[in-house]
Short mmCIF file of C-alpha atoms in Angstrom, two decimals:
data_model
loop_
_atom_site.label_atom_id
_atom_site.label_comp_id
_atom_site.label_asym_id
_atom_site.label_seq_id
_atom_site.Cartn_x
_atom_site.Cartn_y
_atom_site.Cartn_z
CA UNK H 1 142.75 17.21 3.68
CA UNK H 2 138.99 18.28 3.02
CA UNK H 3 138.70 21.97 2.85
CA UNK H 4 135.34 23.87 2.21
CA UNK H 5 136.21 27.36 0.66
CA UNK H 6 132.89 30.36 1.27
CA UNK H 7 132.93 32.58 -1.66
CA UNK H 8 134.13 32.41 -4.98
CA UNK H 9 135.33 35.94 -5.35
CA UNK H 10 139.18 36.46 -5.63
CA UNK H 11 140.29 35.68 -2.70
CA UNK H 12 138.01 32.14 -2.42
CA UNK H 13 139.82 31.10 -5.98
CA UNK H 14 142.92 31.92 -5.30
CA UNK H 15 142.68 29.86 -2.14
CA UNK H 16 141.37 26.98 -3.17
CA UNK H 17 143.73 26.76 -6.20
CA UNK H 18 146.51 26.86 -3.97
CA UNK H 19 145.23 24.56 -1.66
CA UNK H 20 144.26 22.20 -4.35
CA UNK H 21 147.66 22.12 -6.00
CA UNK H 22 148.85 21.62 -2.23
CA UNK H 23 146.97 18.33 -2.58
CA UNK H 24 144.05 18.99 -0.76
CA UNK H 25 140.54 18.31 -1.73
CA UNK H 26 138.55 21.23 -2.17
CA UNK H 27 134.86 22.56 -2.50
CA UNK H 28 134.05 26.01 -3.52
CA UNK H 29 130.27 27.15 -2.28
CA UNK H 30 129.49 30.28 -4.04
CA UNK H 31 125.79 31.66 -3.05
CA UNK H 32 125.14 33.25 -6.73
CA UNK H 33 123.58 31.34 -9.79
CA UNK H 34 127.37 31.50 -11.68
CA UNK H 35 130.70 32.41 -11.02
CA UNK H 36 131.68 35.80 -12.61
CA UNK H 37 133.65 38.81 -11.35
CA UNK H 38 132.00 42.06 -10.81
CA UNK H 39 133.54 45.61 -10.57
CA UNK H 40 135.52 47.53 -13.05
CA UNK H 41 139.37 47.85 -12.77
CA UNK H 42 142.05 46.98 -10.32
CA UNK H 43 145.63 47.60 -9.10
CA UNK H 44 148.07 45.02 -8.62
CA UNK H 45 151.13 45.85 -6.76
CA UNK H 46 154.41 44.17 -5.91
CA UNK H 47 153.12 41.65 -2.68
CA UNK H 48 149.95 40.90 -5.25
CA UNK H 49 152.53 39.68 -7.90
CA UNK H 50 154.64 37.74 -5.18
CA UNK H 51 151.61 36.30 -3.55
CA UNK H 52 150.32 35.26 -7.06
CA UNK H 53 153.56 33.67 -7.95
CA UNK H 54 153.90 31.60 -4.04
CA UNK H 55 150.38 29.95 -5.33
CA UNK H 56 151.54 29.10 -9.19
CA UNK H 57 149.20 31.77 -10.56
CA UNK H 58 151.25 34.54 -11.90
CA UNK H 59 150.80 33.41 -15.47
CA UNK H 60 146.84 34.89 -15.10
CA UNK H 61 147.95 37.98 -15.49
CA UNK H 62 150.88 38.07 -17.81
CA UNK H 63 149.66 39.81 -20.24
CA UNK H 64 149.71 42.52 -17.63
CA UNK H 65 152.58 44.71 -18.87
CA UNK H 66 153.14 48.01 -17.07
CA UNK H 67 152.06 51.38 -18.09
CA UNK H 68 153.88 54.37 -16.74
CA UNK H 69 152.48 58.22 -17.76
CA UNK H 70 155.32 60.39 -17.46
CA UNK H 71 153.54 61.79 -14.02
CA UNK H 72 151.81 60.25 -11.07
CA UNK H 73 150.90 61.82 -8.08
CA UNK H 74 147.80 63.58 -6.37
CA UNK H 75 146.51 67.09 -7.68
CA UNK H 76 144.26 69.50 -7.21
CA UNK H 77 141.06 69.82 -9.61
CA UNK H 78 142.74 73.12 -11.43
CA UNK H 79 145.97 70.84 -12.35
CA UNK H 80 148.05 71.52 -9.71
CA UNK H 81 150.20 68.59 -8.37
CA UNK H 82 150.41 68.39 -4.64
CA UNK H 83 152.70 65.10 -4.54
CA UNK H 84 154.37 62.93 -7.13
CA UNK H 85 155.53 59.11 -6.74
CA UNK H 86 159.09 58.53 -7.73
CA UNK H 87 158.48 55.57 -10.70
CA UNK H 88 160.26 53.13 -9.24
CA UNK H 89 157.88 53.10 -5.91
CA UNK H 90 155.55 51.47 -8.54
CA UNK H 91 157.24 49.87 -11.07
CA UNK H 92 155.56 46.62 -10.32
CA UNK H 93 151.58 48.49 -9.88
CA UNK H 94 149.58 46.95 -13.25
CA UNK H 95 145.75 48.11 -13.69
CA UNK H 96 143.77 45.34 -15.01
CA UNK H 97 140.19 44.88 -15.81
CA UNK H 98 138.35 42.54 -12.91
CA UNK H 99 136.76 40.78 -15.02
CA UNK H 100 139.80 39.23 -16.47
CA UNK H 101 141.18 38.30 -13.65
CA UNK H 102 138.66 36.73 -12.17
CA UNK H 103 137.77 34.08 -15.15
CA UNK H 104 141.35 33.81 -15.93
CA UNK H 105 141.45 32.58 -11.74
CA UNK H 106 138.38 30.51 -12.29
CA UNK H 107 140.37 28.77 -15.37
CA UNK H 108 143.33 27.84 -13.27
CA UNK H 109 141.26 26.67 -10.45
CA UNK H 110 141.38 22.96 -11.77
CA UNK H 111 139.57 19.89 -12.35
CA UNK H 112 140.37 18.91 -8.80
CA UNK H 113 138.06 21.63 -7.52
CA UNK H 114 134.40 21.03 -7.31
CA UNK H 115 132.30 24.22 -7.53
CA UNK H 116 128.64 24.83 -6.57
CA UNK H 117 127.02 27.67 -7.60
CA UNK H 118 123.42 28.94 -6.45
CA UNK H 119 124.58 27.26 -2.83
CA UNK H 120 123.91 29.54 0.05
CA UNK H 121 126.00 28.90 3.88
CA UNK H 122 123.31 29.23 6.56
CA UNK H 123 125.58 28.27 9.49
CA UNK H 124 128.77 26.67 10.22
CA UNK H 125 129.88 24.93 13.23
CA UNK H 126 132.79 22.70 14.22
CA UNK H 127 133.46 20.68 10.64
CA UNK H 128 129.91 21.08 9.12
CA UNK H 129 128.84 23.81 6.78
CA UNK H 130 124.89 24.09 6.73
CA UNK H 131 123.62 24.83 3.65
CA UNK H 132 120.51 27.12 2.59
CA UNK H 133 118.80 24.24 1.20
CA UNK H 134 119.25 22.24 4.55
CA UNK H 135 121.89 19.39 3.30
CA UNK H 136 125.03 20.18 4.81
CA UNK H 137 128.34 18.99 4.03
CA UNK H 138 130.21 17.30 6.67
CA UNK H 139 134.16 16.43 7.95
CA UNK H 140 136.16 19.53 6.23
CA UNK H 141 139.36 19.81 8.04
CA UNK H 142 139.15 23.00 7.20
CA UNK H 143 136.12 25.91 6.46
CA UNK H 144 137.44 28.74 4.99
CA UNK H 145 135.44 32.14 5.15
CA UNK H 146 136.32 34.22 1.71
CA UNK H 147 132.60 35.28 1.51
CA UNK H 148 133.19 38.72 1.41
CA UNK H 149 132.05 41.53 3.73
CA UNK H 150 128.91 40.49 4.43
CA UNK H 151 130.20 36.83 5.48
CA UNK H 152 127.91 34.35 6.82
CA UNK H 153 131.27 32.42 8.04
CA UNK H 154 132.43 35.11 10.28
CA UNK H 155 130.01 34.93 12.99
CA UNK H 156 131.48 31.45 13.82
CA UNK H 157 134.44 32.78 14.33
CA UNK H 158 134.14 35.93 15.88
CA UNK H 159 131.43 38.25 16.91
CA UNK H 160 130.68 40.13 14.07
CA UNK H 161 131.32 43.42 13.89
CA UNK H 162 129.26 44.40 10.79
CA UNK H 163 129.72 46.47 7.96
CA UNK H 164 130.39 50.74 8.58
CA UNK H 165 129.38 53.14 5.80
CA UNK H 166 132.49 55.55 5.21
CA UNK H 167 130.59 58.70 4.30
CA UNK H 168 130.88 58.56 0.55
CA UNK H 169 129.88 56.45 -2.40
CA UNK H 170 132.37 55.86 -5.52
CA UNK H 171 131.32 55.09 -9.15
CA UNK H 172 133.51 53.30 -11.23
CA UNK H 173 133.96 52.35 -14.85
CA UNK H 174 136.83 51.89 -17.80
CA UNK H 175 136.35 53.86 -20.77
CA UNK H 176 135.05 52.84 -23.95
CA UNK H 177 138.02 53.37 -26.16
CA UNK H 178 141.81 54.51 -25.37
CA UNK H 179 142.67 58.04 -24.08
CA UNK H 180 146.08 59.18 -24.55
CA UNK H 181 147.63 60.29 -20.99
CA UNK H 182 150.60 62.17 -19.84
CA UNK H 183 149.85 61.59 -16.24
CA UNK H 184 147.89 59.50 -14.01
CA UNK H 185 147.12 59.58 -9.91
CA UNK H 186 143.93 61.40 -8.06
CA UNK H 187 143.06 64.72 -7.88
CA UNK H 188 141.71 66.01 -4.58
CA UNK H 189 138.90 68.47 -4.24
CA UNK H 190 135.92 69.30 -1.74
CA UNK H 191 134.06 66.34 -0.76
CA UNK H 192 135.35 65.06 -3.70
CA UNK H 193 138.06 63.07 -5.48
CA UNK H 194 138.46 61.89 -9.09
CA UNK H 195 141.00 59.08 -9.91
CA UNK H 196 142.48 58.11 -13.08
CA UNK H 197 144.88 54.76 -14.10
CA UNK H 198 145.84 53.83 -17.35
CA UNK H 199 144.75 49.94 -18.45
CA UNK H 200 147.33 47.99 -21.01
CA UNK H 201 145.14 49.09 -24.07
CA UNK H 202 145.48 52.06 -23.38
CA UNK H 203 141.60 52.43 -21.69
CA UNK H 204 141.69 54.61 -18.80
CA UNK H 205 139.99 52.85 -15.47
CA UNK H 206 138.17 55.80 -13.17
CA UNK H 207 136.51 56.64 -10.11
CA UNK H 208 134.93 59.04 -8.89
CA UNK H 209 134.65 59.65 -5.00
CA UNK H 210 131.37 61.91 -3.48
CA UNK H 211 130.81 62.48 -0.05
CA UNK H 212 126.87 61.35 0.53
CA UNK H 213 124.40 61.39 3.27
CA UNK H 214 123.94 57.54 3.76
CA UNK H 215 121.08 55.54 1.91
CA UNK H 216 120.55 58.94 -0.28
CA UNK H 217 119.96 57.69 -4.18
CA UNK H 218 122.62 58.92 -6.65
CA UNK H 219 122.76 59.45 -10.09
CA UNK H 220 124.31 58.03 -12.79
CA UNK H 221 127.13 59.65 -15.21
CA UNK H 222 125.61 62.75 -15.73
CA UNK H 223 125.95 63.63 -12.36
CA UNK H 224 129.60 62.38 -12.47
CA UNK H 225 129.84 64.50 -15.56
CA UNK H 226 127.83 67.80 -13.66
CA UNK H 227 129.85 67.50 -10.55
CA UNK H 228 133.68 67.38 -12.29
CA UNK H 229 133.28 69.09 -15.51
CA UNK H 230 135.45 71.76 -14.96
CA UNK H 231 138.53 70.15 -12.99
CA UNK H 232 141.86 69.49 -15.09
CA UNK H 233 141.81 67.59 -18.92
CA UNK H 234 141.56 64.70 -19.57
CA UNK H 235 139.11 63.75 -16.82
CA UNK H 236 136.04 65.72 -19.18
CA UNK H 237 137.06 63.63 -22.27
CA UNK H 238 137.18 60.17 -19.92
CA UNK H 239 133.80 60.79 -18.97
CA UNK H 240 132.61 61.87 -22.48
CA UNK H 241 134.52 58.75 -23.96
CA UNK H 242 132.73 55.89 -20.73
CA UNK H 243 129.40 54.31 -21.76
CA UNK H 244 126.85 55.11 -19.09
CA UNK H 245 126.21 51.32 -19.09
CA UNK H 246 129.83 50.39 -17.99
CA UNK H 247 129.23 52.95 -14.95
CA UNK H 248 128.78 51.50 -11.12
CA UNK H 249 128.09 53.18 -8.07
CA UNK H 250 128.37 51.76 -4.29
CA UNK H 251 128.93 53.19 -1.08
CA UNK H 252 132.26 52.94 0.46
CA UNK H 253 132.34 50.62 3.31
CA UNK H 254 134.90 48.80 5.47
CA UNK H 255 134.36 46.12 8.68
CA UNK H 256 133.30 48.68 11.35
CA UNK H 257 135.84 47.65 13.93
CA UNK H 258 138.91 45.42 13.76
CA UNK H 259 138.28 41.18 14.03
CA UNK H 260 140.21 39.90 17.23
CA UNK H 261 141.05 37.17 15.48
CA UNK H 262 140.43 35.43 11.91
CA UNK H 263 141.01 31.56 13.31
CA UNK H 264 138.50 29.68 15.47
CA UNK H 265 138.88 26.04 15.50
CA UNK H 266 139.11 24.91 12.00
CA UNK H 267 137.52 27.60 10.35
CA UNK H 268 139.69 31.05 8.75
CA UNK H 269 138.93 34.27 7.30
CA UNK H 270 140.69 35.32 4.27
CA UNK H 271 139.99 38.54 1.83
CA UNK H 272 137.28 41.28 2.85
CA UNK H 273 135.48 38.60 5.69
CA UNK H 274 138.49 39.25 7.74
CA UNK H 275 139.51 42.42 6.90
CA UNK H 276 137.09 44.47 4.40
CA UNK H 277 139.20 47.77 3.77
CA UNK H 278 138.05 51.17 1.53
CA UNK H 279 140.02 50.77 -1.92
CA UNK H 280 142.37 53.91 -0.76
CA UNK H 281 145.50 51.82 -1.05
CA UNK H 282 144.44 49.82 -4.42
CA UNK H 283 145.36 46.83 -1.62
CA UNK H 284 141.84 45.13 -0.97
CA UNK H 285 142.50 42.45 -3.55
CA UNK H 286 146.31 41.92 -3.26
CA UNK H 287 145.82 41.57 0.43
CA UNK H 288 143.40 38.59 -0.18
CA UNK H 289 146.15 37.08 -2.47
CA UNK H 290 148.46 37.44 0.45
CA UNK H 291 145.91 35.66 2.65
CA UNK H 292 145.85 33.01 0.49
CA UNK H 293 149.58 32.36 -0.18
CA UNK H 294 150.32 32.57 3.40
CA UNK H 295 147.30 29.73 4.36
CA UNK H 296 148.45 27.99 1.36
CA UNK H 297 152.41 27.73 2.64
CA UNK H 298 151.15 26.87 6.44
CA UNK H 299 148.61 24.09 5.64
CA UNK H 300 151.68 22.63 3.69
CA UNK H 301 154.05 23.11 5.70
CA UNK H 302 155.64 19.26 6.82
CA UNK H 303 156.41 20.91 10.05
CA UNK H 304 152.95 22.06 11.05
CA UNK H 305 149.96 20.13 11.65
CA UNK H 306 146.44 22.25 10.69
CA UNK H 307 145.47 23.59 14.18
CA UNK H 308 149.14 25.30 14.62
CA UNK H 309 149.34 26.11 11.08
CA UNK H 310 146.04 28.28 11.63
CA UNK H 311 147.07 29.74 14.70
CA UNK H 312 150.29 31.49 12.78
CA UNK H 313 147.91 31.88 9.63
CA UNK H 314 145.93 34.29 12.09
CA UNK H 315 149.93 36.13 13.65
CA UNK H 316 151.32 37.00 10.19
CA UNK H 317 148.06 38.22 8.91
CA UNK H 318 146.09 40.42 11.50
CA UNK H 319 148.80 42.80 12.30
CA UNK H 320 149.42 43.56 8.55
CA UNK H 321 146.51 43.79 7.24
CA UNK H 322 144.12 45.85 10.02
CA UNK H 323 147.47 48.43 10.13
CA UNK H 324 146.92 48.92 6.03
CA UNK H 325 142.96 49.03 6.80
CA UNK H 326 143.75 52.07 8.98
CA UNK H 327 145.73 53.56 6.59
CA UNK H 328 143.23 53.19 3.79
CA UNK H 329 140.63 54.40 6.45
CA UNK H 330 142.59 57.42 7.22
CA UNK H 331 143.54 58.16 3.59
CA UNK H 332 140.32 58.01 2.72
CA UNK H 333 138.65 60.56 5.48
CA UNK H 334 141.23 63.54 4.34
CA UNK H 335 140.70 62.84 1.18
CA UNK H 336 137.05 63.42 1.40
CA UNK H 337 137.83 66.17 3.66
CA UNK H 338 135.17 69.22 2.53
CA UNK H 339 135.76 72.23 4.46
CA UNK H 340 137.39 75.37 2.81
CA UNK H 341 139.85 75.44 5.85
CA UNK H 342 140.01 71.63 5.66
CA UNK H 343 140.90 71.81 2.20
CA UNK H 344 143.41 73.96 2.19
CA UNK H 345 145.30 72.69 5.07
CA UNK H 346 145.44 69.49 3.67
CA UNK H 347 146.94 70.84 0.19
CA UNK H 348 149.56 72.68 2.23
CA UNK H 349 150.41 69.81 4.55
CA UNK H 350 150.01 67.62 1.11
CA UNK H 351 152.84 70.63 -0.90
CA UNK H 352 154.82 70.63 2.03
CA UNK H 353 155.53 66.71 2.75
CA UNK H 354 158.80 64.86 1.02
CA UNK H 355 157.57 63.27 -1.55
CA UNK H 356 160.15 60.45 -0.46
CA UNK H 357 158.12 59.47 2.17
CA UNK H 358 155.37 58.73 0.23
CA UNK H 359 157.52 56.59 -1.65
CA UNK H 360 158.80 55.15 1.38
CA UNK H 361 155.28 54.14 2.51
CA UNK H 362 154.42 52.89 -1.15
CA UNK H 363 157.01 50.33 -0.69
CA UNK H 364 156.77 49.84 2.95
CA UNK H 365 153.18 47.98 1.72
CA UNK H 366 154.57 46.34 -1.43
CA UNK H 367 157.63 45.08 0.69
CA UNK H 368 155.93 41.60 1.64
CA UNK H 369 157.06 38.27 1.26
CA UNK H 370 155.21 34.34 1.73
CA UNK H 371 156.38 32.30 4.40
CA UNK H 372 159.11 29.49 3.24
CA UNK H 373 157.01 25.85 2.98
#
């Protein structure tokens, strides 16, 4: 099988290292001058671990061991806590650094993988991918979209919705040295939220969520440091302890309506070209993972042939992954919520809600298995 793989972010590697330990023979296409991860931190949960482990990767992050503050929940910027998650909802949730990840996925990819950097997609159609550079590379069984949000596969198989702006921009960084912490979570304010998760060192990974007018410049830390100096320690000494130079800013956006389908023909979305979600679940990147353990089970499955393993490719992962899109969505719009009233009825409704079924949804999302081969 000849399989052309868009993208050569998380979810691209992950698929075509499954894929090519399935046998297949696989090209990566990535449209930048090198492979290298961007970002700061990120959570892996439960499914990310399992979906890892269906594609023989879970030894990339072993060194992953869990931290676990005493406390983690939501508050409010004076301290307060609105909700707390019983520990063993996420017992399995490790923080790592992007970065590491994403080499230590480009190291397992394999000799059996050719990758071509600096190698834009201009079209695809039936089996032929059309590069930038007008050569094209002809008779893949299968294309597979993992180009991101912005995919230049997606329009061949679906109209494409485009990309929607959420309504606020997050920065991001991990701090320069280790901060000691007694609890972890977000804390909630007006138009703003401030979110803190401890990294196996002992760094602390942060973000920092503003509501913003759309295409308005922001600042850098200072203004992170201006806007949330006087909510609850440690946050001041994380900011006072993050290089400015580590610190990224982006706004928050998702796909702006729901794909009807990720299969057309040969070709598949996997990762944020089929489903692009805001990071209010921590699930953007172990969805992808999923995506890619559940293509890599059907394509090698003896009893399915590629067109029907597709089609069930497209069941299992639509449903699941646009109903935790709406849920990061919807997360993410209260929390941002900036309104005095607003505020306050969210804290209330926040106090007043069993903390068990928050836990309940926390695993409800983690509770995710690969199909059998």
């Amino acid at each position: 099988m000849k399989v052309a793989v868009v993208g050569a972010g998380i979810a691209g590697l992950c698929t075509a290292a499954g894929l090519s330990s399935s046998g297949a023979e696989v090209i990566v296409l990535e449209r930048a001058s090198e492979v290298r991860g961007g970002g700061s931190g990120l959570s892996l949960f439960g499914n990310g671990f399992r979906a890892l482990e269906s594609l023989g990767l879970r030894s990339v992050v072993s060194g992953a061991r869990g931290v676990s503050p005493t406390l983690n929940g939501t508050r409010r910027p004076d301290g307060r806590w609105l909700t707390r998650f019983d520990p063993s909802a996420i017992e399995q949730l490790r923080v790592v650094r992007r970065t590491d990840l994403h080499e230590a996925l480009l190291g397992r990819v394999g000799s059996g993988v050719e990758i071509r950097t600096g190698t834009g997609v201009r079209e695809v159609r039936g089996g032929t991918v059309q590069l930038d550079d007008d050569t094209t590379i002809d008779g893949c069984d299968v294309i597979v979209g993992a180009d991101g949000l912005r995919s230049r596969v997606r329009p061949a198989v679906t109209h494409d919705p485009g990309a929607a702006y959420s309504g606020y921009v997050a920065w991001r960084a991990i701090t320069a040295r280790p901060v000691d912490l007694d609890a972890a979570g977000e804390t909630m304010g007006h138009g703003q939220r401030f979110g803190i998760a401890p990294l196996p060192d002992g760094h602390v990974y942060w973000f920092a969520a503003v509501n913003y007018d759309e295409g308005v410049e922001t600042g850098g830390i200072d203004e992170v440091r201006e806007r949330f100096s006087g909510w609850h320690a440690p946050i001041g000494e994380i900011l006072e302890v993050t290089d400015p130079a580590d610190v990224g800013v982006l706004p928050i956006e998702e796909l702006a309506r729901p794909l009807p389908t990720f299969v057309r023909g040969r070709c598949v979305l996997v990762g944020d070209a089929a489903h692009a979600m805001t990071p209010n679940l921590g699930q953007g990147a172990n969805q992808a993972m999923e995506d890619a353990a559940t293509l890599t089970a059907l394509l090698g499955s003896a009893g399915m042939d590629v067109d029907d393993a597709l089609r069930t490719y497209d069941r299992l992962r639509r449903r699941r992954t646009q109903r935790i899109a709406r849920q990061a969505s919807a997360i993410g719009k209260v929390g941002q919520w900036r309104s005095a009233p607003a505020v306050r009825l969210r804290d209330l409704a926040m106090r007043a809600a069993p903390d068990a079924a928050l836990n309940r949804q926390l695993r409800r999302i983690q509770d995710w298995q690969p199909p059998v081969r």
